[in-house]
Amino acid sequence: MASPASRQDLKDYVLRRLGHPVIDINVEDSQVEDRLDDALQFFAEYHFDGVERVYNKHLITDTDITNGYITVPDGVMSVIQVYRFDEGTTNMFDVRYQMALNDFFDMSGNGSIQEYAMTRSYINMLNDMLNPERMIRFHRVTNRLYIDMKWSEIVNAGEYIVYEGWSILDPNTYPEIYDDRLLKEYVTALVKRQWGSNLSKFDGIQLPGGVTFNGGEIYSQADEEVKKIEEEVELKYELPTDFFTG
């Protein structure tokens, strides 16, 4: 099978690519599993196809209000921003609503569309000054999203918080990941390096027929391949750094 669609398919593909079953690949199955996990972790952290932008909602509880943070699901790599808590409260008494109603929709006033745009910009500036974005702090290890505010005064249990971020794609849900060209090459290089590391312990030992172990050479070749692939991913496939918001 040339197109892996599962972990086992990818493991079999890697071993065949390294020469199995024609030659014996001296790696244990658990070592292959570990290298595959390493590759998937690198793929998620540096390749744009390993993550997706998500908009998650969280139901606030009394515990959240007491703690001053919410717990996000595993797999969320970063949180970009938390949306304003007043964005769903615009009504007929809101200054932006009245301005749009009087100066835009009926187009009967003396102002022009340029004046309307300038006024909107001014209103938005005042809103940013009087109701700024909440400062946020997120840590992947703890899965905690801190929002710097007086929770008990601003939110209530039973309300929702919506946050935007990046989440790791689960290969079990999207098995197409296993067939990614760079992922296949990277796993192969990692397993090859593991193979070389295993054999390097027997370097210089001569087998019957004059064959000599040279695991160090295999390790060096694989290490160069790993570095080359990592450099290619970071230069060509890594998402641009977002400006921090919050």
mmCIF file of C-alpha atoms in Angstrom:
data_model
loop_
_atom_site.group_PDB
_atom_site.id
_atom_site.type_symbol
_atom_site.label_atom_id
_atom_site.label_comp_id
_atom_site.label_asym_id
_atom_site.label_seq_id
_atom_site.Cartn_x
_atom_site.Cartn_y
_atom_site.Cartn_z
ATOM 1 C CA MET A 1 0.000 0.000 0.000
ATOM 2 C CA ALA A 2 1.696 3.194 -1.234
ATOM 3 C CA SER A 3 -0.761 5.596 0.428
ATOM 4 C CA PRO A 4 -0.793 5.112 4.212
ATOM 5 C CA ALA A 5 -4.176 5.698 5.847
ATOM 6 C CA SER A 6 -3.386 4.706 9.446
ATOM 7 C CA ARG A 7 -0.524 4.507 11.937
ATOM 8 C CA GLN A 8 0.132 0.880 11.044
ATOM 9 C CA ASP A 9 0.104 1.652 7.317
ATOM 10 C CA LEU A 10 2.670 4.401 7.834
ATOM 11 C CA LYS A 11 4.876 2.187 10.006
ATOM 12 C CA ASP A 12 4.817 -0.561 7.374
ATOM 13 C CA TYR A 13 5.541 1.984 4.634
ATOM 14 C CA VAL A 14 8.579 3.329 6.513
ATOM 15 C CA LEU A 15 10.058 -0.120 7.101
ATOM 16 C CA ARG A 16 9.582 -1.078 3.452
ATOM 17 C CA ARG A 17 11.207 2.161 2.369
ATOM 18 C CA LEU A 18 14.229 1.351 4.517
ATOM 19 C CA GLY A 19 14.557 -2.087 2.902
ATOM 20 C CA HIS A 20 12.335 -4.475 4.836
ATOM 21 C CA PRO A 21 11.824 -7.388 4.255
ATOM 22 C CA VAL A 22 14.883 -7.684 2.002
ATOM 23 C CA ILE A 23 17.113 -6.543 4.851
ATOM 24 C CA ASP A 24 16.567 -6.623 8.589
ATOM 25 C CA ILE A 25 15.756 -3.202 10.069
ATOM 26 C CA ASN A 26 17.069 -3.410 13.626
ATOM 27 C CA VAL A 27 14.451 -1.312 15.392
ATOM 28 C CA GLU A 28 11.847 -2.431 17.899
ATOM 29 C CA ASP A 29 8.177 -1.679 17.262
ATOM 30 C CA SER A 30 7.966 0.606 20.299
ATOM 31 C CA GLN A 31 10.868 2.635 18.881
ATOM 32 C CA VAL A 32 9.006 3.067 15.594
ATOM 33 C CA GLU A 33 5.933 4.167 17.564
ATOM 34 C CA ASP A 34 7.998 6.733 19.466
ATOM 35 C CA ARG A 35 9.528 8.167 16.299
ATOM 36 C CA LEU A 36 6.092 8.374 14.699
ATOM 37 C CA ASP A 37 4.827 10.317 17.714
ATOM 38 C CA ASP A 38 7.829 12.642 17.449
ATOM 39 C CA ALA A 39 7.089 13.239 13.771
ATOM 40 C CA LEU A 40 3.400 13.957 14.366
ATOM 41 C CA GLN A 41 4.300 16.411 17.122
ATOM 42 C CA PHE A 42 6.727 18.249 14.832
ATOM 43 C CA PHE A 43 4.167 18.201 12.023
ATOM 44 C CA ALA A 44 1.533 19.780 14.273
ATOM 45 C CA GLU A 45 3.875 22.453 15.605
ATOM 46 C CA TYR A 46 5.459 23.572 12.341
ATOM 47 C CA HIS A 47 3.371 22.475 9.337
ATOM 48 C CA PHE A 48 0.281 24.498 8.419
ATOM 49 C CA ASP A 49 -1.534 21.290 7.433
ATOM 50 C CA GLY A 50 -1.157 19.966 10.964
ATOM 51 C CA VAL A 51 -3.436 22.535 12.609
ATOM 52 C CA GLU A 52 -6.647 24.419 11.927
ATOM 53 C CA ARG A 53 -8.112 27.708 13.092
ATOM 54 C CA VAL A 54 -10.998 27.100 15.488
ATOM 55 C CA TYR A 55 -13.663 29.158 17.234
ATOM 56 C CA ASN A 56 -14.591 27.423 20.458
ATOM 57 C CA LYS A 57 -17.282 28.321 22.933
ATOM 58 C CA HIS A 58 -17.051 27.591 26.638
ATOM 59 C CA LEU A 59 -19.959 27.516 29.068
ATOM 60 C CA ILE A 60 -18.973 29.508 32.143
ATOM 61 C CA THR A 61 -19.407 27.820 35.511
ATOM 62 C CA ASP A 62 -19.148 29.073 39.073
ATOM 63 C CA THR A 63 -15.814 27.261 39.310
ATOM 64 C CA ASP A 64 -14.481 29.239 36.325
ATOM 65 C CA ILE A 65 -15.497 32.507 37.980
ATOM 66 C CA THR A 66 -13.795 31.499 41.233
ATOM 67 C CA ASN A 67 -10.620 30.333 39.461
ATOM 68 C CA GLY A 68 -10.384 33.269 37.079
ATOM 69 C CA TYR A 69 -9.612 31.013 34.127
ATOM 70 C CA ILE A 70 -11.197 28.419 31.845
ATOM 71 C CA THR A 71 -9.806 25.026 30.876
ATOM 72 C CA VAL A 72 -9.534 24.503 27.122
ATOM 73 C CA PRO A 73 -9.561 21.085 25.401
ATOM 74 C CA ASP A 74 -6.407 19.091 24.766
ATOM 75 C CA GLY A 75 -5.033 19.804 21.325
ATOM 76 C CA VAL A 76 -5.449 23.572 21.448
ATOM 77 C CA MET A 77 -1.982 24.909 20.654
ATOM 78 C CA SER A 78 -2.597 28.632 20.980
ATOM 79 C CA VAL A 79 -5.330 31.141 21.726
ATOM 80 C CA ILE A 80 -5.356 34.261 19.579
ATOM 81 C CA GLN A 81 -8.115 36.262 21.194
ATOM 82 C CA VAL A 82 -11.283 36.235 23.244
ATOM 83 C CA TYR A 83 -14.163 38.113 21.682
ATOM 84 C CA ARG A 84 -15.630 41.151 23.361
ATOM 85 C CA PHE A 85 -18.295 40.417 25.896
ATOM 86 C CA ASP A 86 -20.488 43.279 24.685
ATOM 87 C CA GLU A 87 -20.544 42.316 21.002
ATOM 88 C CA GLY A 88 -23.912 40.600 21.325
ATOM 89 C CA THR A 89 -25.624 43.495 23.146
ATOM 90 C CA THR A 90 -26.004 46.061 20.371
ATOM 91 C CA ASN A 91 -29.606 47.340 20.396
ATOM 92 C CA MET A 92 -31.661 50.427 19.474
ATOM 93 C CA PHE A 93 -30.139 52.417 22.357
ATOM 94 C CA ASP A 94 -26.569 51.760 21.224
ATOM 95 C CA VAL A 95 -24.807 54.802 19.750
ATOM 96 C CA ARG A 96 -23.562 52.770 16.781
ATOM 97 C CA TYR A 97 -27.081 51.584 16.009
ATOM 98 C CA GLN A 98 -28.502 55.105 16.178
ATOM 99 C CA MET A 99 -25.747 56.500 13.984
ATOM 100 C CA ALA A 100 -26.287 53.807 11.360
ATOM 101 C CA LEU A 101 -30.049 54.262 11.514
ATOM 102 C CA ASN A 102 -29.999 58.050 11.152
ATOM 103 C CA ASP A 103 -27.012 58.666 8.906
ATOM 104 C CA PHE A 104 -26.652 55.598 6.728
ATOM 105 C CA PHE A 105 -29.750 53.607 5.982
ATOM 106 C CA ASP A 106 -32.073 56.481 5.041
ATOM 107 C CA MET A 107 -29.232 58.520 3.452
ATOM 108 C CA SER A 108 -31.328 61.650 4.108
ATOM 109 C CA GLY A 109 -28.806 63.527 6.216
ATOM 110 C CA ASN A 110 -26.343 66.112 5.035
ATOM 111 C CA GLY A 111 -23.339 63.898 5.689
ATOM 112 C CA SER A 112 -21.542 61.860 3.083
ATOM 113 C CA ILE A 113 -20.411 58.261 3.185
ATOM 114 C CA GLN A 114 -16.888 59.525 3.929
ATOM 115 C CA GLU A 115 -18.137 61.377 7.000
ATOM 116 C CA TYR A 116 -19.985 58.265 8.094
ATOM 117 C CA ALA A 117 -16.811 56.174 7.771
ATOM 118 C CA MET A 118 -14.798 58.750 9.729
ATOM 119 C CA THR A 119 -17.444 58.867 12.461
ATOM 120 C CA ARG A 120 -17.503 55.079 12.686
ATOM 121 C CA SER A 121 -13.724 55.054 12.992
ATOM 122 C CA TYR A 122 -13.925 57.628 15.782
ATOM 123 C CA ILE A 123 -16.621 55.648 17.615
ATOM 124 C CA ASN A 124 -14.514 52.488 17.341
ATOM 125 C CA MET A 125 -11.505 54.340 18.738
ATOM 126 C CA LEU A 126 -13.561 55.542 21.717
ATOM 127 C CA ASN A 127 -14.861 52.012 22.215
ATOM 128 C CA ASP A 128 -11.314 50.642 22.230
ATOM 129 C CA MET A 129 -10.324 53.228 24.844
ATOM 130 C CA LEU A 130 -13.362 52.818 27.097
ATOM 131 C CA ASN A 131 -13.884 49.090 26.581
ATOM 132 C CA PRO A 132 -10.486 47.631 25.629
ATOM 133 C CA GLU A 133 -9.774 44.027 24.706
ATOM 134 C CA ARG A 134 -9.331 41.769 27.708
ATOM 135 C CA MET A 135 -5.753 40.706 28.333
ATOM 136 C CA ILE A 136 -5.383 36.935 27.985
ATOM 137 C CA ARG A 137 -2.754 34.421 29.039
ATOM 138 C CA PHE A 138 -2.667 30.850 27.774
ATOM 139 C CA HIS A 139 -0.306 27.974 28.513
ATOM 140 C CA ARG A 140 -0.373 24.733 26.549
ATOM 141 C CA VAL A 141 0.929 22.592 29.402
ATOM 142 C CA THR A 142 -1.820 23.550 31.862
ATOM 143 C CA ASN A 143 -4.535 24.086 29.200
ATOM 144 C CA ARG A 144 -5.613 27.148 31.168
ATOM 145 C CA LEU A 145 -6.843 30.328 29.515
ATOM 146 C CA TYR A 146 -6.637 33.275 31.894
ATOM 147 C CA ILE A 147 -8.684 36.379 31.110
ATOM 148 C CA ASP A 148 -7.608 39.381 33.148
ATOM 149 C CA MET A 149 -10.872 40.861 34.365
ATOM 150 C CA LYS A 150 -13.163 40.929 37.388
ATOM 151 C CA TRP A 151 -15.034 37.773 36.544
ATOM 152 C CA SER A 152 -17.809 38.135 39.113
ATOM 153 C CA GLU A 153 -18.684 41.623 37.814
ATOM 154 C CA ILE A 154 -18.538 40.930 34.075
ATOM 155 C CA VAL A 155 -19.760 37.377 33.453
ATOM 156 C CA ASN A 156 -22.266 35.033 35.039
ATOM 157 C CA ALA A 157 -22.480 31.268 35.258
ATOM 158 C CA GLY A 158 -24.422 29.902 32.292
ATOM 159 C CA GLU A 159 -23.045 32.440 29.815
ATOM 160 C CA TYR A 160 -20.592 31.593 27.047
ATOM 161 C CA ILE A 161 -17.069 32.719 26.267
ATOM 162 C CA VAL A 162 -15.944 32.436 22.641
ATOM 163 C CA TYR A 163 -12.241 32.275 21.860
ATOM 164 C CA GLU A 164 -10.265 31.943 18.643
ATOM 165 C CA GLY A 165 -7.195 29.756 18.383
ATOM 166 C CA TRP A 166 -5.282 26.994 16.619
ATOM 167 C CA SER A 167 -5.971 23.319 17.287
ATOM 168 C CA ILE A 168 -4.048 20.182 16.315
ATOM 169 C CA LEU A 169 -5.707 18.003 13.690
ATOM 170 C CA ASP A 170 -6.327 14.488 14.984
ATOM 171 C CA PRO A 171 -4.896 11.915 12.526
ATOM 172 C CA ASN A 172 -7.555 9.434 13.629
ATOM 173 C CA THR A 173 -10.207 11.862 12.409
ATOM 174 C CA TYR A 174 -8.231 13.029 9.370
ATOM 175 C CA PRO A 175 -6.165 9.985 8.272
ATOM 176 C CA GLU A 176 -5.051 11.860 5.148
ATOM 177 C CA ILE A 177 -2.308 13.290 7.377
ATOM 178 C CA TYR A 178 -0.511 9.934 7.290
ATOM 179 C CA ASP A 179 -0.068 10.282 3.525
ATOM 180 C CA ASP A 180 1.582 13.707 3.674
ATOM 181 C CA ARG A 181 4.806 13.637 1.672
ATOM 182 C CA LEU A 182 6.964 15.436 4.214
ATOM 183 C CA LEU A 183 5.556 13.473 7.131
ATOM 184 C CA LYS A 184 6.432 10.185 5.392
ATOM 185 C CA GLU A 185 9.945 11.408 4.661
ATOM 186 C CA TYR A 186 10.394 12.703 8.201
ATOM 187 C CA VAL A 187 9.239 9.505 9.900
ATOM 188 C CA THR A 188 11.494 7.492 7.588
ATOM 189 C CA ALA A 189 14.496 9.659 8.471
ATOM 190 C CA LEU A 190 13.750 9.438 12.206
ATOM 191 C CA VAL A 191 13.424 5.640 12.121
ATOM 192 C CA LYS A 192 16.586 5.404 10.018
ATOM 193 C CA ARG A 193 18.439 7.494 12.602
ATOM 194 C CA GLN A 194 17.122 5.216 15.350
ATOM 195 C CA TRP A 195 18.313 2.221 13.349
ATOM 196 C CA GLY A 196 21.767 3.760 13.029
ATOM 197 C CA SER A 197 21.844 4.538 16.742
ATOM 198 C CA ASN A 198 21.009 0.922 17.568
ATOM 199 C CA LEU A 199 23.689 -0.459 15.243
ATOM 200 C CA SER A 200 26.356 2.048 16.318
ATOM 201 C CA LYS A 201 26.819 0.085 19.527
ATOM 202 C CA PHE A 202 28.317 -2.702 17.396
ATOM 203 C CA ASP A 203 30.519 -0.543 15.150
ATOM 204 C CA GLY A 204 33.700 -2.317 14.129
ATOM 205 C CA ILE A 205 32.414 -5.804 14.877
ATOM 206 C CA GLN A 206 33.065 -8.091 11.921
ATOM 207 C CA LEU A 207 30.508 -10.690 10.935
ATOM 208 C CA PRO A 208 31.187 -13.962 9.086
ATOM 209 C CA GLY A 209 31.969 -13.189 5.463
ATOM 210 C CA GLY A 210 33.838 -9.987 6.277
ATOM 211 C CA VAL A 211 30.797 -7.751 6.768
ATOM 212 C CA THR A 212 31.398 -4.993 9.342
ATOM 213 C CA PHE A 213 28.773 -3.054 11.259
ATOM 214 C CA ASN A 214 28.716 0.641 10.391
ATOM 215 C CA GLY A 215 25.785 2.056 12.317
ATOM 216 C CA GLY A 216 27.519 5.385 12.760
ATOM 217 C CA GLU A 217 27.393 6.026 9.014
ATOM 218 C CA ILE A 218 23.670 5.225 8.874
ATOM 219 C CA TYR A 219 23.094 7.551 11.829
ATOM 220 C CA SER A 220 25.022 10.417 10.212
ATOM 221 C CA GLN A 221 23.161 10.079 6.910
ATOM 222 C CA ALA A 222 19.795 9.992 8.668
ATOM 223 C CA ASP A 223 20.671 12.941 10.900
ATOM 224 C CA GLU A 224 21.430 15.051 7.834
ATOM 225 C CA GLU A 225 18.118 14.001 6.289
ATOM 226 C CA VAL A 226 16.245 14.953 9.477
ATOM 227 C CA LYS A 227 17.843 18.397 9.608
ATOM 228 C CA LYS A 228 17.149 19.010 5.916
ATOM 229 C CA ILE A 229 13.463 18.107 6.271
ATOM 230 C CA GLU A 230 13.061 20.223 9.420
ATOM 231 C CA GLU A 231 14.625 23.197 7.674
ATOM 232 C CA GLU A 232 12.357 22.763 4.646
ATOM 233 C CA VAL A 233 9.237 22.611 6.818
ATOM 234 C CA GLU A 234 10.201 25.656 8.871
ATOM 235 C CA LEU A 235 11.047 27.710 5.778
ATOM 236 C CA LYS A 236 8.203 26.692 3.459
ATOM 237 C CA TYR A 237 5.348 25.248 5.478
ATOM 238 C CA GLU A 238 5.315 27.007 8.846
ATOM 239 C CA LEU A 239 2.468 29.451 9.457
ATOM 240 C CA PRO A 240 3.535 33.109 9.751
ATOM 241 C CA THR A 241 3.745 34.413 13.287
ATOM 242 C CA ASP A 242 0.552 36.140 14.409
ATOM 243 C CA PHE A 243 0.655 39.453 16.205
ATOM 244 C CA PHE A 244 -0.276 38.889 19.838
ATOM 245 C CA THR A 245 -3.785 40.022 20.667
ATOM 246 C CA GLY A 246 -5.104 40.250 24.176
#
